[in-house]
């Protein structure tokens, strides 16, 4: 199991405790933490729980490249990725996730993400809407029906068949985010399957501000622009965006009506951020960095890639 970390704080403490319980007594499971030189004791927390931990320079971190670094040293049949703020519900979550690989065509599988207890109504709805109770497997035949959603995959809690991971070249070494979707999109086009396993659960959510929503979706737009082949091969999300908005407004109107204005502002920020990110090459370098959540990506030599 591979966990990239950086100043994980109290949430990482809870994640590490849950992870230690999940792997206890299971010698076939090992945990590797790749820490970007945290100064809050994150790496020490990992070692205290018996995990292997390596430290890298923060300037060397990249969502794809850092995970490739960790995966390259693994000798296991499967690679399980977890983020530092995703808390595993129990040992059965790992077991259920790995059970998806009984189908030899499955290259990757991801679990269900439930909101943290402190999630606000907007964040909670996003998790319930995007991670439902019905499992599914997506492949080439599902692209006409699902569009871009066919290639959805989340490294907050996901497992990969190591042989397929290496056959497909792993993740892109330089990407602002979306290394998981990049892999899923390639895997499906090569004839593999991507599985969603709702019985494999973690608690994982973010109470983003409106500004953070804008910056995150700016980065998503950048990713879609840099990896335009994904949109060309998969098309759009098949009306999923409008479906989500209707679901969000209906949910909040019933359960948290005072949050409706905040939801509207957040959704507007997402749309504006995404559209601006898609046009990032037209922006001055300083503005690109200011609009981005992952600002280190824009440092010299990192982006954007030439065409």
XYZ file of C-alpha atoms in Angstrom:
307
model
C 0.000 0.000 0.000
C 1.356 3.406 -1.006
C 0.512 6.690 0.724
C 2.015 10.028 -0.403
C 2.079 12.491 2.506
C 2.877 16.087 3.355
C 2.087 17.715 6.707
C -0.839 15.370 7.238
C -1.670 16.638 10.717
C -4.378 15.097 12.870
C -6.232 13.606 9.903
C -3.118 11.652 8.927
C -2.881 10.400 12.509
C -6.388 8.957 12.209
C -5.612 7.590 8.749
C -2.438 5.893 10.010
C -4.241 4.374 12.983
C -6.990 2.960 10.762
C -4.458 1.718 8.227
C -2.382 0.012 10.920
C -5.481 -1.805 12.169
C -6.403 -2.808 8.617
C -3.033 -4.433 7.869
C -2.432 -5.932 11.331
C -1.863 -9.674 11.172
C -1.726 -9.631 7.373
C 1.952 -10.097 6.467
C 1.156 -10.012 2.750
C 0.213 -6.331 3.151
C 2.910 -3.701 3.584
C 2.679 0.086 3.721
C 5.088 2.523 2.078
C 4.745 6.216 2.910
C 6.394 8.718 0.560
C 6.697 11.937 2.523
C 7.552 15.304 0.984
C 9.756 16.465 3.888
C 6.906 17.240 6.273
C 7.742 19.379 9.297
C 4.860 18.233 11.501
C 6.013 14.697 12.294
C 4.073 12.994 9.498
C 6.936 10.637 8.586
C 7.562 9.852 12.253
C 3.882 8.959 12.647
C 4.241 6.517 9.754
C 7.287 4.831 11.287
C 5.656 4.685 14.710
C 2.869 2.600 13.179
C 5.385 0.240 11.586
C 5.174 1.603 8.043
C 8.154 2.015 5.761
C 8.751 5.692 5.013
C 10.964 7.484 2.535
C 11.452 11.232 2.283
C 11.645 13.279 -0.893
C 12.201 16.965 -1.541
C 8.869 18.834 -1.812
C 10.050 20.233 -5.137
C 10.229 16.690 -6.514
C 6.618 15.807 -5.733
C 4.221 15.184 -8.590
C 0.923 13.319 -8.424
C 2.036 10.898 -11.116
C 5.811 10.791 -10.769
C 5.874 10.313 -7.004
C 3.448 7.414 -7.171
C 5.497 5.886 -9.992
C 8.585 6.155 -7.795
C 6.900 4.189 -5.031
C 5.346 1.658 -7.402
C 8.695 0.999 -9.058
C 10.087 -0.502 -5.875
C 7.079 -2.743 -5.215
C 7.260 -6.495 -5.677
C 3.602 -7.145 -4.898
C 0.951 -8.480 -7.262
C -1.260 -5.480 -6.503
C -0.620 -1.825 -5.678
C -3.073 -0.072 -3.366
C -2.954 3.727 -3.275
C -4.406 5.788 -0.446
C -4.275 9.513 0.283
C -3.277 10.834 3.690
C -6.781 12.113 4.424
C -8.683 8.949 3.495
C -9.557 6.807 6.502
C -10.171 3.114 5.830
C -13.353 1.786 7.439
C -11.825 -1.581 8.255
C -9.755 -4.538 7.025
C -12.661 -5.752 4.911
C -12.369 -2.662 2.716
C -8.990 -3.809 1.416
C -10.223 -7.378 1.016
C -13.294 -6.265 -0.935
C -11.258 -3.964 -3.169
C -8.769 -6.677 -4.086
C -11.585 -9.155 -4.765
C -12.337 -7.194 -7.953
C -9.181 -8.646 -9.493
C -10.693 -12.112 -9.657
C -11.661 -10.929 -13.126
C -8.346 -11.101 -15.008
C -9.370 -8.201 -17.245
C -9.625 -5.735 -14.347
C -6.588 -3.443 -14.350
C -7.709 -1.163 -11.516
C -10.453 -0.885 -8.919
C -11.540 1.935 -6.640
C -13.634 2.059 -3.512
C -16.471 4.136 -2.161
C -15.702 7.473 -0.517
C -18.019 8.552 2.278
C -17.998 12.040 3.823
C -16.062 12.709 6.998
C -18.275 13.368 10.044
C -17.440 17.083 9.814
C -18.333 17.370 6.115
C -20.599 20.288 5.290
C -23.831 19.602 3.339
C -22.255 20.480 -0.020
C -19.260 18.198 0.536
C -21.419 15.377 1.893
C -23.767 15.455 -1.084
C -20.824 15.358 -3.501
C -19.615 12.109 -1.968
C -23.016 10.433 -1.941
C -23.742 11.564 -5.500
C -20.417 10.477 -6.975
C -19.957 7.258 -5.009
C -23.197 5.336 -5.005
C -24.172 1.967 -3.594
C -24.198 0.067 -6.904
C -20.951 -1.399 -8.171
C -19.993 -1.534 -11.826
C -17.219 -2.424 -14.237
C -16.399 -0.201 -17.213
C -14.704 -1.127 -20.463
C -14.645 -0.201 -24.130
C -18.291 -1.092 -24.669
C -19.349 1.398 -21.985
C -17.794 4.483 -23.593
C -20.817 5.299 -25.821
C -23.134 5.177 -22.795
C -20.926 6.622 -20.060
C -18.584 8.916 -21.945
C -15.868 10.369 -19.733
C -17.371 8.712 -16.642
C -16.207 5.356 -17.973
C -12.632 6.389 -17.184
C -13.335 7.589 -13.659
C -10.890 6.320 -11.048
C -9.756 7.855 -7.752
C -6.390 7.306 -6.120
C -7.819 8.389 -2.790
C -8.488 4.655 -2.477
C -7.650 2.514 -5.487
C -5.828 -0.691 -6.342
C -3.939 -1.655 -9.487
C -2.832 -4.953 -10.942
C 0.945 -4.470 -10.962
C 1.472 -6.309 -14.248
C -1.098 -4.136 -16.030
C 0.232 -1.003 -14.351
C 3.712 -1.655 -15.689
C 2.498 -2.845 -19.077
C 0.724 0.490 -19.568
C 3.628 2.572 -18.279
C 2.064 3.604 -14.982
C 1.102 7.232 -14.443
C 2.377 10.263 -16.365
C 5.460 11.577 -14.563
C 4.342 15.201 -14.857
C 0.662 15.938 -14.358
C -1.141 18.615 -12.395
C -3.637 15.985 -11.182
C -5.729 13.234 -12.762
C -3.024 10.584 -12.930
C -5.699 8.055 -11.988
C -8.061 9.037 -14.821
C -5.121 9.088 -17.240
C -4.343 5.470 -16.363
C -7.993 4.391 -16.498
C -8.480 5.989 -19.907
C -5.429 4.218 -21.313
C -6.329 0.908 -19.694
C -9.838 0.847 -21.143
C -8.573 1.675 -24.631
C -6.163 -1.262 -24.312
C -9.007 -3.647 -23.499
C -8.808 -3.672 -19.697
C -11.637 -3.013 -17.231
C -11.997 -0.527 -14.365
C -14.090 -1.655 -11.381
C -15.994 0.356 -8.782
C -16.390 -1.541 -5.493
C -18.851 0.221 -3.143
C -18.340 -2.340 -0.377
C -14.734 -1.115 -0.043
C -15.150 2.123 1.894
C -13.082 5.011 3.176
C -14.058 8.295 4.771
C -12.770 11.072 2.532
C -14.142 14.531 1.793
C -13.087 18.193 1.640
C -14.875 21.302 2.884
C -13.530 23.459 0.079
C -14.107 27.203 0.059
C -15.478 28.854 -3.088
C -11.950 29.994 -3.980
C -10.625 26.464 -3.523
C -13.403 25.100 -5.734
C -12.304 27.547 -8.434
C -8.635 26.582 -8.139
C -9.302 22.853 -8.125
C -11.484 23.039 -11.219
C -8.953 25.285 -12.917
C -6.487 22.426 -12.476
C -9.011 19.916 -13.807
C -9.406 22.114 -16.879
C -5.621 22.204 -17.270
C -5.492 18.414 -17.082
C -8.231 18.037 -19.692
C -6.395 20.485 -21.944
C -3.017 18.792 -21.523
C -4.538 15.341 -22.039
C -7.003 16.343 -24.746
C -6.880 12.843 -26.220
C -9.083 11.663 -23.340
C -11.921 13.976 -24.308
C -11.420 13.153 -27.976
C -11.711 9.404 -27.362
C -14.317 9.429 -24.605
C -16.413 12.493 -25.357
C -18.136 14.439 -22.597
C -19.651 13.241 -19.355
C -23.032 12.492 -20.944
C -25.011 15.147 -19.066
C -23.589 14.095 -15.700
C -22.814 17.710 -14.795
C -26.419 18.846 -15.144
C -27.608 15.710 -13.383
C -25.288 16.491 -10.465
C -26.495 20.092 -10.199
C -30.141 19.009 -10.114
C -29.348 16.410 -7.475
C -27.381 18.904 -5.385
C -30.068 21.590 -5.432
C -32.811 19.073 -4.678
C -30.840 17.574 -1.780
C -29.981 20.936 -0.250
C -33.506 22.290 -0.684
C -34.788 19.378 1.394
C -32.047 19.027 3.983
C -29.984 22.234 4.174
C -31.701 25.114 2.333
C -29.431 27.734 3.888
C -26.555 26.170 1.962
C -28.140 26.754 -1.445
C -26.485 30.157 -2.062
C -23.112 28.692 -1.113
C -23.685 25.789 -3.506
C -24.594 28.141 -6.350
C -21.443 30.188 -5.793
C -19.323 27.055 -5.619
C -20.786 25.628 -8.805
C -20.252 28.911 -10.624
C -16.651 28.935 -9.426
C -16.173 25.386 -10.708
C -17.516 26.261 -14.153
C -15.421 29.412 -14.440
C -12.312 27.700 -13.124
C -12.687 24.745 -15.464
C -13.216 26.900 -18.539
C -10.275 29.116 -17.671
C -8.096 26.071 -17.054
C -8.958 24.713 -20.479
C -7.576 27.971 -21.909
C -4.547 28.136 -19.618
C -2.064 28.469 -22.474
C -3.486 31.891 -23.242
C -2.829 33.148 -19.712
C 0.331 34.834 -18.412
C 2.471 32.449 -16.314
C 1.838 34.397 -13.127
C -1.929 34.253 -13.580
C -1.842 30.509 -14.276
C -0.051 29.961 -11.007
C -2.392 32.264 -9.096
C -5.453 30.392 -10.390
C -4.072 26.953 -9.557
C -4.412 24.789 -6.463
C -1.244 22.856 -7.342
C 1.021 25.829 -7.838
C 4.298 23.924 -7.768
C 3.309 22.376 -11.102
C 3.894 25.716 -12.793
C 7.484 26.095 -11.711
C 10.034 26.259 -14.490
C 10.463 22.961 -16.291
C 7.195 21.457 -15.114
C 4.509 22.801 -17.439
C 2.941 23.272 -19.838
C 4.149 20.634 -22.217
C 4.874 21.816 -25.763
C 2.645 20.774 -28.639
